[in-house]
C-alpha positions as a Python dict, from the first residue, in 0.01 Angstrom:
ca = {
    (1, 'X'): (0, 0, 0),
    (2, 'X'): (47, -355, -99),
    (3, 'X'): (-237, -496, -238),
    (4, 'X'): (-418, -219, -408),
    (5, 'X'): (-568, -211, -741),
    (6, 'X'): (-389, -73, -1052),
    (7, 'X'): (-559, -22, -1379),
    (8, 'X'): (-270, 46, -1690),
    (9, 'X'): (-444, 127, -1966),
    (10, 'X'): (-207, 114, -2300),
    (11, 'X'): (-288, -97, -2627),
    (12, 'X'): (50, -264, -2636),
    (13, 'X'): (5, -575, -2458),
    (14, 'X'): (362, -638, -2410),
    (15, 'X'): (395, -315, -2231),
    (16, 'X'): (109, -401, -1970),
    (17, 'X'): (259, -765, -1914),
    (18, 'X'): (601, -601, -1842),
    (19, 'X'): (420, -294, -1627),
    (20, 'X'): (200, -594, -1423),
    (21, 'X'): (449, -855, -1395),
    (22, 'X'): (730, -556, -1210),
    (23, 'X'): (351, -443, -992),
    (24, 'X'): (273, -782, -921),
    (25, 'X'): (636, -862, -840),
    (26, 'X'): (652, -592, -645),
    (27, 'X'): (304, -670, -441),
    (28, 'X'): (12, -486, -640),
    (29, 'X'): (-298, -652, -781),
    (30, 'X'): (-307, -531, -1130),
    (31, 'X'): (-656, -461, -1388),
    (32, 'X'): (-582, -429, -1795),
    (33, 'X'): (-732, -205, -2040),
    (34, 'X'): (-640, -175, -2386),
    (35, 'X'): (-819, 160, -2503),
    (36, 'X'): (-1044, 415, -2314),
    (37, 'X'): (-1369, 229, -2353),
    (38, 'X'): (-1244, -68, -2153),
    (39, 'X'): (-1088, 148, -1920),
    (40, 'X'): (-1318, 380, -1841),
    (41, 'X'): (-1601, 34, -1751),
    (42, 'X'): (-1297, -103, -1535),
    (43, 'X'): (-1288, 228, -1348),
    (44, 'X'): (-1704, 260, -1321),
    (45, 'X'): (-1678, -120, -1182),
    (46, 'X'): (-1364, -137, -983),
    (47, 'X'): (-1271, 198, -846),
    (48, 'X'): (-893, 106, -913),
    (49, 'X'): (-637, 288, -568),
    (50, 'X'): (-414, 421, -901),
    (51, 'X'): (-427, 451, -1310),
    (52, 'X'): (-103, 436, -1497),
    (53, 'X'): (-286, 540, -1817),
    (54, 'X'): (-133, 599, -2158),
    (55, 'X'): (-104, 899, -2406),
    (56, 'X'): (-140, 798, -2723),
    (57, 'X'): (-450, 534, -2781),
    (58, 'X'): (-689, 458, -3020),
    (59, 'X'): (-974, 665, -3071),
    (60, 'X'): (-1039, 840, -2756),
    (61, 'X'): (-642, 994, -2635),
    (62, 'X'): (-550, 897, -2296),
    (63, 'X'): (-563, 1248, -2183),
    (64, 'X'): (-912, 1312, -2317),
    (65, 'X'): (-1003, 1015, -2067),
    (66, 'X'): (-747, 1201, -1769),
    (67, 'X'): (-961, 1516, -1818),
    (68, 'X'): (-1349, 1333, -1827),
    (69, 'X'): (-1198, 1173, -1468),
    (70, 'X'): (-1083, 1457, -1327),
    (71, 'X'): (-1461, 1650, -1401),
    (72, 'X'): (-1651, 1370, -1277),
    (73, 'X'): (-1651, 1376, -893),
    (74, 'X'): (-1709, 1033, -866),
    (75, 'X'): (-1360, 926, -995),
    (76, 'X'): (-1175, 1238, -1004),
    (77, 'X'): (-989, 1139, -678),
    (78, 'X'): (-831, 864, -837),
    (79, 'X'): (-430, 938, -898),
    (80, 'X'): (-320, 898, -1243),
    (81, 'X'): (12, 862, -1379),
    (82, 'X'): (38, 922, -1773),
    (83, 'X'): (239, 736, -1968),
    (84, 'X'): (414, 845, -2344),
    (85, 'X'): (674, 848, -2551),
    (86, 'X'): (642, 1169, -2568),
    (87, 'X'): (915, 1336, -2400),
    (88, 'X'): (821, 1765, -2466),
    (89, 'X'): (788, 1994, -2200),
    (90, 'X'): (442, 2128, -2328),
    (91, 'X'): (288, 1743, -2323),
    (92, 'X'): (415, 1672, -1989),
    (93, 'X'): (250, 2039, -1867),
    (94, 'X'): (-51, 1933, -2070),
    (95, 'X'): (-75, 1645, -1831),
    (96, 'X'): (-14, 1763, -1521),
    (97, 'X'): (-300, 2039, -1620),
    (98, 'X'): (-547, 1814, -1681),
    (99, 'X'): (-523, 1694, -1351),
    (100, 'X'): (-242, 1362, -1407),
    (101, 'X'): (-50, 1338, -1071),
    (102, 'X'): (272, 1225, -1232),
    (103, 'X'): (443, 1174, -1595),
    (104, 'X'): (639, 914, -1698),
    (105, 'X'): (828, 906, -2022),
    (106, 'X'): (915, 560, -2238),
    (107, 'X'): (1148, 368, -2185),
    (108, 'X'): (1125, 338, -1864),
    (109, 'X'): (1259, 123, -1574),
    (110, 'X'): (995, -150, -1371),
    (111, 'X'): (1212, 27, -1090),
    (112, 'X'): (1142, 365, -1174),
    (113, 'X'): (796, 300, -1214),
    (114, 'X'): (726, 110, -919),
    (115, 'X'): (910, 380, -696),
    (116, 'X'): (747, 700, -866),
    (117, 'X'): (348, 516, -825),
    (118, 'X'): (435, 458, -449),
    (119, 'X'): (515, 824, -426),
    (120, 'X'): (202, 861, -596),
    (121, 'X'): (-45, 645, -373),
    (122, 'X'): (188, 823, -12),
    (123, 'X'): (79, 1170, -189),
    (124, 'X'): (-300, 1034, -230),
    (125, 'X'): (-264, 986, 146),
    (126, 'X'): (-527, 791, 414),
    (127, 'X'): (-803, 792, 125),
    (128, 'X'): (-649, 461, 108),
    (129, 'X'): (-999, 350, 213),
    (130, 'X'): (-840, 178, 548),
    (131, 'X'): (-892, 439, 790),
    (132, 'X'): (-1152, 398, 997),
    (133, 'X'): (-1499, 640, 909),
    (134, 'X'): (-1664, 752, 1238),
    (135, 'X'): (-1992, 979, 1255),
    (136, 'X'): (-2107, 1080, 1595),
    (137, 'X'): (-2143, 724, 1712),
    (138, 'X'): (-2176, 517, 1373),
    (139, 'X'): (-1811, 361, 1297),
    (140, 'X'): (-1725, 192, 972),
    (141, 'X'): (-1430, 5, 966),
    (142, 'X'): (-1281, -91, 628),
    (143, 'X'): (-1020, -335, 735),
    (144, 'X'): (-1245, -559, 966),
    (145, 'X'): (-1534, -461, 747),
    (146, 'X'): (-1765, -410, 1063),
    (147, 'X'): (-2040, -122, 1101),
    (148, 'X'): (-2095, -25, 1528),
    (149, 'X'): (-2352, 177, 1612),
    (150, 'X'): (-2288, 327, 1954),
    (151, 'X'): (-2004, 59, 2035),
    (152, 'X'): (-2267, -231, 1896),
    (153, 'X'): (-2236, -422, 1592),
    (154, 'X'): (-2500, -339, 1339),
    (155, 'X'): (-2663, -612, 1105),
    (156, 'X'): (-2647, -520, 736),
    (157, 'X'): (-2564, -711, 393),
    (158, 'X'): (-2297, -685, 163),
    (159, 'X'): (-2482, -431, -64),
    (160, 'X'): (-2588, -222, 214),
    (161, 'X'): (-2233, -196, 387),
    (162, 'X'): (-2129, -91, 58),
    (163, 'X'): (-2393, 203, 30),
    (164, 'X'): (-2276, 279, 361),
    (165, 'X'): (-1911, 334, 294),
    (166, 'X'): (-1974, 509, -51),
    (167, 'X'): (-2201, 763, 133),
    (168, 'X'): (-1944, 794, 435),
    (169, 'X'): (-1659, 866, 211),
    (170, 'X'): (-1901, 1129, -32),
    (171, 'X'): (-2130, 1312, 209),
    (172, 'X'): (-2338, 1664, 158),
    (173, 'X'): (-2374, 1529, -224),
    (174, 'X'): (-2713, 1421, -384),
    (175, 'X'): (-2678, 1093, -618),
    (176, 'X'): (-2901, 956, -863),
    (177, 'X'): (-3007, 593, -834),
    (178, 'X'): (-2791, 553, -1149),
    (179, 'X'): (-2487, 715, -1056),
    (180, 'X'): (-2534, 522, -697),
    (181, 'X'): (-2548, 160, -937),
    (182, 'X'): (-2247, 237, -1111),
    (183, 'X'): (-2017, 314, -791),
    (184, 'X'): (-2217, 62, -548),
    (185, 'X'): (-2320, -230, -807),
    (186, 'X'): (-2064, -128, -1052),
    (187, 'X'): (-2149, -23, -1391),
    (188, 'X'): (-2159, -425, -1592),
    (189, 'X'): (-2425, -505, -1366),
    (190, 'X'): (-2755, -439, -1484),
    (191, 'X'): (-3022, -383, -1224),
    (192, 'X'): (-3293, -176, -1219),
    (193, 'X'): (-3330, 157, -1085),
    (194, 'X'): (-3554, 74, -807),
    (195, 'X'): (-3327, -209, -676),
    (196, 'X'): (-3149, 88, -472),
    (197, 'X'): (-3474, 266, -303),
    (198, 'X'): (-3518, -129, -192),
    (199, 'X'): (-3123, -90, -28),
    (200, 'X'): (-3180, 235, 127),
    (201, 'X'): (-3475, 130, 278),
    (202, 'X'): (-3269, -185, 427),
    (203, 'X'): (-2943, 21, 501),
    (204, 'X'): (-3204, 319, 751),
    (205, 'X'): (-3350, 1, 906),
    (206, 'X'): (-3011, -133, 979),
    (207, 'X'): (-2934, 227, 1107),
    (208, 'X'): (-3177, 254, 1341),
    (209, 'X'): (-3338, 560, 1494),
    (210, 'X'): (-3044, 750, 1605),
    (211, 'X'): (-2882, 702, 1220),
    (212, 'X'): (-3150, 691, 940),
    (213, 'X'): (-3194, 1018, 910),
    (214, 'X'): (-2851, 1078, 761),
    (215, 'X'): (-2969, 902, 438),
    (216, 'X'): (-3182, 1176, 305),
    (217, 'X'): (-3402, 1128, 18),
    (218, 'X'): (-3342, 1444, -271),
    (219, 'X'): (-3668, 1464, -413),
    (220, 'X'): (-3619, 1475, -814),
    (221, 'X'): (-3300, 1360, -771),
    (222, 'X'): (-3189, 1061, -546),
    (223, 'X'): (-3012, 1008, -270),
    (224, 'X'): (-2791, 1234, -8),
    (225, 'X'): (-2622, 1119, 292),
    (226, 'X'): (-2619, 1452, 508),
    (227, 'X'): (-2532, 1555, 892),
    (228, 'X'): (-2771, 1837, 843),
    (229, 'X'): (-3053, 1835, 786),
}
């Protein structure tokens, strides 16, 4: 688990210095946000492992942003821990409804923290992104950050490995070329629709005969990648 992203979203920077110094300390790479508009770009961008997110913010409420995560399918897998003052049983069941994997109330301990987002991320299991993704005979391994193809190495680039592993990890779905920007490109980046029919066109050569068909075009729509067909 060490090494993973964590995005704490709260407007009191002395609060996310002490919550990333105790992460840091403790072996996590941590991302800052200090309301829901910053977050929710971060999140887009990044795809942070875990969000420690806080009730109470300007404007938009933490939990309003909990709840828009937990619709969207494209980040609702993400664990999120709320943080609040607020100690009530009705706000921490409010929580936990909208989807929040965890509650913890202020003050709290770096100790407690670090030990209750661990039990978090073990929960959230192998969608760690490091297991190896296999499909018939196309293998993509995260942690060596090699595509095979029938025991071979394939040849793609960056981009397209990165199509490749979104797809693998969210098959039997159709995309739009903008949702595939944001969560391949990331959501600062501006490039033009288009730029991804160029991609998919690269990632089916790079998959060869036996493979390209799995990357189905959705006419009206986008993209799917799809074992059926």
């Amino acid at each position: 688990m060490v090494g993973k992203n964590i995005l704490i979203v709260d407007d009191e920077a002395p609060i996310r210095e002490m919550i990333a110094v105790a992460l840091e300390m403790a072996g996590y790479d941590c991302l800052e946000a200090e309301n829901t508009q910053q977050a929710h770009a971060i999140i887009v961008d990044r795809k942070p492992d875990l969000i420690l997110l806080d009730w109470m913010l300007p404007g938009t409420s933490g939990i309003e942003l909990a709840r828009r995560l937990k619709r969207d399918d494209l980040t609702s897998d993400i664990p999120i821990i709320m943080l609040t003052a607020k100690g009530e049983e009705d706000n921490k069941i409010q929580g936990l409804e909208v989807g929040a994997d965890d509650y913890i109330t202020k003050p709290f301990s770096p100790r407690e923290l670090v030990a209750r987002l661990k039990a978090v991320l073990r929960r959230a299991g192998p969608s760690d992104g490091e297991a190896p993704i296999a499909i018939g005979g196309l293998l993509l391994d995260p942690i060596s950050h090699r595509v095979t193809i029938d025991g071979k190495p394939a040849e793609m680039g960056p981009t397209e490995y990165r199509l490749l592993q979104f797809f693998m990890t969210h098959q039997e779905r159709a995309y739009t070329r903008g949702q595939l920007l944001d969560q391949v490109w990331g959501g600062n980046v501006y490039v033009e629709e288009r730029t991804v029919d160029v991609h998919i066109r690269r990632l089916r050569k790079a998959l060869g005969d036996a493979y390209e068909n799995l990357v189905q075009t959705v006419r009206g729509t986008g993209y799917r990648f799809s074992t059926k067909s």
